[in-house]
Amino acid sequence: MNVKDRIEEANKRVLEIIHNSNPLWTDVRPAREVIPGMQDNLILHAGPPIEWERMCSAQRNGVIGAVIYEGLASSREEAEDMVSRGEILIEPCHEHQTVGSMTGITSASMPVMVVEDATYGNAAYILVHEGPSRQRLSYGAFNEAVLQNLRWIEHTLGPALGEVVQAMGGLPINPIIARALTMGDECHNRPVGGTSLFIVKIAPYLVRTGLNKETIAHIFEFLGETEHFFFHLAMAGAKATADAASGVAYSTVVTAMARNSIETGIRVSGLGDRWFTGPASTIDGVFFPGYGSEDAEADMGDSAITETMGLGAFALAASLSMVQAVGDTTADAIRYQKEMEEITIGKHNTFRVPMLDFEGTPVGIDIRKVVDSGILPIIDTAIAHKEGGQIGVGLARPPMECFTKALQALGEAVLV
């Protein structure tokens, strides 16, 4: 079998893994108890590895906030000194089986949702969503309101959801995604249908907990106001699937796209955990009133794991409201999705788009097709202010440099 045939066989295997993956939400636990390698002085961040000195300001704000939240420092200045001296460690979420939206800041005490792949046995982790406010640690904002909300999630919401999902015996994620796509979601920036379905699923179990009525009512109010809540479960489900598909020798399929606002990095199945990076892109966005591109960080977050697994902008034809939000048209949405078919190895067998006669979404980005065609993957994403907070939404594409570097490395590996 020649190299080309080996690559085709490997990519078929990756697509088979993606189709057979069955991510289940199974628990909510403090990060220190479940995330591999988590330490009390470790802060995880979105994107490929980056040194503290090069971090963007929003992500630095998030790190400082997490250090104070954990009680490791009592002031911003003390936290910065501890990070600079190496007393606080910073590492990518992806290197700990974890994903994080926007800054991706995750620390030891924070409750994380545990998602296990029932087919392949691996697990992935993600924070419980912080709620509807545009001022969140995940957007690099840290103040007393953010701190109090994190405490409520740690001591009330996280344990309650953990009790709920254990009573449920786990919750399959892909069936919710599949139905949400028929309800106008693309499950990245528009997960409203998914969140509604999630609330319906957990409601009877939440009512049966021993929590008092006021606490239960508060949790329902929080979930009802947090349209993006299910987005984090979609991310963790995609991460579990992508990790199951990683490490297939000869495969040219992307298993991670992650951004830290300074660099964008990709991983490729046949190259394991290596990162291939290029400069993070600016976002072609629609800004909230009072803000503009001069206020914005560049592309940031691990949320493109959804695009990696055929959701987000790869399913944009399912979500016309999201297309409108980024300032585009229905025709653009169809064009984007068809364009992504040119750089992927197949169509998802479960994630289907009604407007396209229930075609599967394009899935499995092939670095060879990206380089050959010059077509870059498209990502729909939120936009963070340089000083923290959300200021808009838009579209971005990773730099070609990531794909050319990866293709060169794969060529060197398979020709040895």
Coordinates of N, CA, C and O in Angstrom, one line a residue, residues 29-39 42 44 93 95-99 106-108 110-114 124-127:
R29 N -17.8 18.0 38.6 CA -16.8 17.8 39.7 C -15.8 19.0 39.7 O -15.6 19.6 38.7
P30 N -15.2 19.3 40.9 CA -14.2 20.3 40.9 C -13.0 19.9 40.0 O -12.7 18.7 39.9
A31 N -12.5 20.9 39.3 CA -11.5 20.6 38.3 C -10.3 19.8 38.9 O -9.8 18.9 38.2
R32 N -9.9 20.1 40.1 CA -8.8 19.4 40.7 C -9.0 17.9 40.9 O -8.1 17.1 41.0
E33 N -10.3 17.5 40.9 CA -10.6 16.1 41.2 C -10.6 15.2 39.9 O -10.5 14.0 40.0
V34 N -10.8 15.9 38.8 CA -11.0 15.1 37.5 C -10.1 15.4 36.4 O -9.8 14.5 35.5
I35 N -9.6 16.7 36.2 CA -8.8 17.0 35.1 C -7.4 16.4 35.2 O -6.8 16.7 36.2
P36 N -7.0 15.6 34.3 CA -5.6 15.0 34.4 C -4.5 16.1 34.6 O -4.5 17.1 33.8
G37 N -3.7 15.9 35.6 CA -2.6 16.9 35.8 C -2.9 18.2 36.4 O -2.1 19.1 36.6
M38 N -4.2 18.3 36.8 CA -4.6 19.6 37.4 C -3.9 19.8 38.8 O -3.8 18.8 39.6
Q39 N -3.5 21.0 39.1 CA -2.8 21.3 40.3 C -3.4 22.6 40.9 O -4.0 23.4 40.1
L42 N -2.1 25.7 39.1 CA -2.2 25.6 37.6 C -3.4 26.3 37.1 O -4.5 26.0 37.6
L44 N -5.4 26.9 33.5 CA -5.5 26.5 32.1 C -6.1 27.6 31.3 O -6.9 28.4 31.8
C93 N -5.6 24.3 27.9 CA -6.7 23.4 28.3 C -6.6 22.1 27.5 O -6.7 21.0 28.0
E95 N -4.2 20.5 26.5 CA -3.2 19.5 26.9 C -3.6 18.8 28.2 O -2.9 18.0 28.7
H96 N -4.9 19.1 28.7 CA -5.4 18.4 29.8 C -6.8 17.9 29.6 O -7.6 17.9 30.5
Q97 N -7.1 17.4 28.3 CA -8.3 16.9 27.9 C -9.5 17.8 28.2 O -10.6 17.4 28.4
T98 N -9.2 19.1 28.1 CA -10.2 20.1 28.5 C -10.3 21.2 27.4 O -9.4 21.3 26.6
V99 N -11.5 21.8 27.3 CA -11.6 22.9 26.4 C -12.3 24.1 27.2 O -13.0 23.8 28.1
T106 N -9.4 28.2 33.5 CA -10.0 27.2 34.3 C -9.0 26.9 35.4 O -7.8 26.7 35.2
S107 N -9.5 27.0 36.7 CA -8.6 26.7 37.8 C -9.2 25.6 38.7 O -10.3 25.1 38.5
A108 N -8.4 25.2 39.7 CA -8.6 24.0 40.4 C -10.0 23.8 41.1 O -10.6 22.7 41.2
M110 N -12.8 25.3 40.3 CA -14.0 25.5 39.5 C -14.7 24.2 39.1 O -14.0 23.3 38.7
P111 N -16.0 24.1 39.2 CA -16.7 22.9 38.8 C -16.6 22.7 37.3 O -16.9 23.7 36.5
V112 N -16.3 21.5 36.8 CA -16.3 21.2 35.4 C -17.3 20.1 35.1 O -17.5 19.2 35.9
M113 N -17.9 20.2 33.9 CA -18.8 19.1 33.4 C -17.9 18.0 32.8 O -17.0 18.3 32.0
V114 N -18.2 16.8 33.2 CA -17.4 15.7 32.7 C -18.2 15.0 31.6 O -19.4 14.7 31.7
A124 N -13.6 14.2 28.4 CA -13.3 15.6 28.2 C -14.0 16.4 29.3 O -15.0 16.0 29.9
Y125 N -13.5 17.6 29.5 CA -13.9 18.5 30.6 C -14.1 19.9 30.1 O -13.4 20.4 29.2
I126 N -15.1 20.6 30.7 CA -15.3 22.0 30.4 C -16.0 22.6 31.6 O -16.8 22.0 32.3
L127 N -15.7 23.9 31.8 CA -16.4 24.6 32.9 C -17.9 24.7 32.8 O -18.4 24.7 31.6

